Short mmCIF file of C-alpha atoms and ligand atoms in Angstrom, two decimals:
data_model
loop_
_atom_site.label_atom_id
_atom_site.label_comp_id
_atom_site.label_asym_id
_atom_site.label_seq_id
_atom_site.Cartn_x
_atom_site.Cartn_y
_atom_site.Cartn_z
CA MET A 462 -7.77 38.60 60.59
CA ASN A 463 -6.61 41.26 62.62
CA GLU A 464 -2.87 42.40 62.11
CA PHE A 465 -0.53 44.62 63.93
CA VAL A 466 -0.77 48.50 63.11
CA LYS A 467 1.51 51.46 63.53
CA VAL A 468 0.43 53.53 66.15
CA ALA A 469 3.93 55.29 67.25
CA THR A 470 7.15 55.37 67.10
CA VAL A 471 9.35 54.61 70.05
CA GLU A 472 10.69 58.40 70.09
CA GLU A 473 6.85 59.13 70.69
CA ILE A 474 6.70 57.84 74.70
CA PRO A 475 9.35 58.00 76.52
CA PRO A 476 9.58 56.31 79.02
CA GLY A 477 6.91 56.45 82.26
CA GLN A 478 4.85 57.58 79.93
CA GLY A 479 0.97 57.23 78.00
CA ARG A 480 -0.36 57.70 75.03
CA ARG A 481 -3.86 56.94 73.90
CA VAL A 482 -4.75 56.00 70.71
CA ASP A 483 -7.40 54.77 68.32
CA VAL A 484 -6.62 51.46 66.99
CA ASP A 485 -9.20 49.80 65.03
CA GLY A 486 -12.27 51.11 67.07
CA TYR A 487 -10.48 50.02 70.02
CA ARG A 488 -9.55 53.21 72.57
CA ILE A 489 -6.02 51.83 73.61
CA ALA A 490 -2.84 52.93 76.23
CA LEU A 491 0.02 52.56 75.26
CA PHE A 492 2.79 53.11 77.49
CA ASN A 493 6.74 52.62 78.11
CA VAL A 494 8.43 51.10 80.93
CA GLY A 495 11.82 51.27 80.66
CA GLY A 496 11.77 50.48 76.81
CA THR A 497 8.80 48.20 77.36
CA PHE A 498 5.47 48.47 76.26
CA TYR A 499 2.39 47.64 76.68
CA ALA A 500 -1.39 48.66 75.40
CA VAL A 501 -4.70 47.81 78.13
CA ASP A 502 -7.82 49.51 77.29
CA ASP A 503 -7.30 53.11 77.21
CA THR A 504 -11.05 52.95 79.91
CA CYS A 505 -10.79 52.58 82.85
CA THR A 506 -13.57 49.49 83.99
CA HIS A 507 -14.39 52.17 87.39
CA GLU A 508 -16.44 55.39 85.36
CA GLU A 509 -15.48 57.32 82.19
CA ALA A 510 -11.49 58.02 82.45
CA SER A 511 -8.85 57.79 80.26
CA LEU A 512 -6.04 55.59 81.75
CA ALA A 513 -3.22 56.82 79.23
CA GLU A 514 -3.30 60.60 80.81
CA GLY A 515 -2.81 58.46 84.52
CA PRO A 516 1.11 58.46 86.10
CA VAL A 517 2.65 55.30 85.55
CA SER A 518 4.98 53.76 88.25
CA GLY A 519 6.96 49.83 87.29
CA GLU A 520 4.30 48.38 85.23
CA ILE A 521 1.66 49.66 87.29
CA VAL A 522 -0.63 52.95 85.72
CA ALA A 523 -3.12 54.44 88.54
CA CYS A 524 -6.65 55.73 87.03
CA PRO A 525 -6.30 59.66 87.00
CA LYS A 526 -9.78 60.19 88.11
CA HIS A 527 -10.27 58.52 91.64
CA GLY A 528 -6.69 56.28 91.91
CA SER A 529 -7.46 52.71 90.93
CA ARG A 530 -3.85 51.03 90.26
CA PHE A 531 -3.94 48.32 87.12
CA HIS A 532 -0.78 46.40 86.35
CA LEU A 533 0.41 47.02 82.61
CA PRO A 534 1.64 43.17 81.52
CA THR A 535 -1.63 41.81 82.68
CA GLY A 536 -4.92 44.13 82.99
CA ARG A 537 -5.39 43.26 86.64
CA VAL A 538 -7.23 46.31 88.96
CA LEU A 539 -4.67 46.07 92.15
CA SER A 540 -6.61 48.70 93.79
CA LEU A 541 -10.45 50.25 94.29
CA PRO A 542 -12.89 51.29 93.26
CA ALA A 543 -12.67 49.35 90.35
CA VAL A 544 -12.93 45.64 90.43
CA ARG A 545 -12.54 44.03 86.55
CA PRO A 546 -9.44 44.25 85.11
CA VAL A 547 -8.87 45.53 81.80
CA ASN A 548 -8.36 44.70 78.23
CA THR A 549 -4.61 43.89 77.54
CA TYR A 550 -3.16 43.91 73.45
CA GLU A 551 0.10 42.10 72.02
CA VAL A 552 2.51 44.95 71.19
CA LYS A 553 5.39 45.12 68.94
CA VAL A 554 8.38 47.09 68.17
CA GLU A 555 9.97 46.95 64.85
CA GLY A 556 12.77 49.52 64.65
CA SER A 557 11.23 52.20 65.30
CA ASP A 558 8.37 51.74 65.53
CA VAL A 559 5.28 50.16 67.26
CA LEU A 560 2.18 48.61 66.55
CA VAL A 561 0.17 46.81 68.32
CA LEU A 562 -2.65 43.68 67.03
CA PRO A 563 -6.19 45.48 67.16
CA GLN A 564 -7.60 42.25 69.03
CA PRO A 565 -8.06 41.97 73.22
CA ARG A 566 -5.99 38.82 74.17
CA LYS A 567 -8.20 35.83 75.23
CA GLY A 568 -9.00 34.55 79.28
CA VAL A 569 -8.77 38.59 79.57
CA GLY A 570 -12.96 40.51 80.97
CA MET A 571 -12.91 37.80 83.22
CA PRO A 572 -12.68 39.61 87.25
CA HIS A 573 -10.00 39.21 89.17
CA LYS A 574 -9.39 39.02 92.90
CA VAL A 575 -8.53 42.74 94.20
CA ARG A 576 -5.88 42.69 96.57
S1 FES B 973 -12.73 56.33 86.86
FE1 FES B 973 -10.89 54.97 87.20
S2 FES B 973 -10.71 54.16 89.53
FE2 FES B 973 -12.36 55.23 89.06
#
């Protein structure tokens, strides 16, 4: 059974920023949205690009390569050219530590309607 793994401290990821973390074979992008942390697959579902390097606007990150936007709480893709959602991961904060459960949430991976 997987367990939460410490991947960063709160101070290392200021609000509005992301960082790539590698946990248990998963390449995960971790974001701080106004003090709430979200984790999604780091690799864009369109081509090879690191979402952790994309600009964050509220709960949305834009892929740095072609600009597809992803909703961080759900992984939904909000704009083309990507059409598939990214997996999301559970995150929790304990003290100043940020922990991720290295196990994609169930129910993701199905195509979502593109707006
Ligand atoms: S690689 Fe992300 S939108 Fe193309």
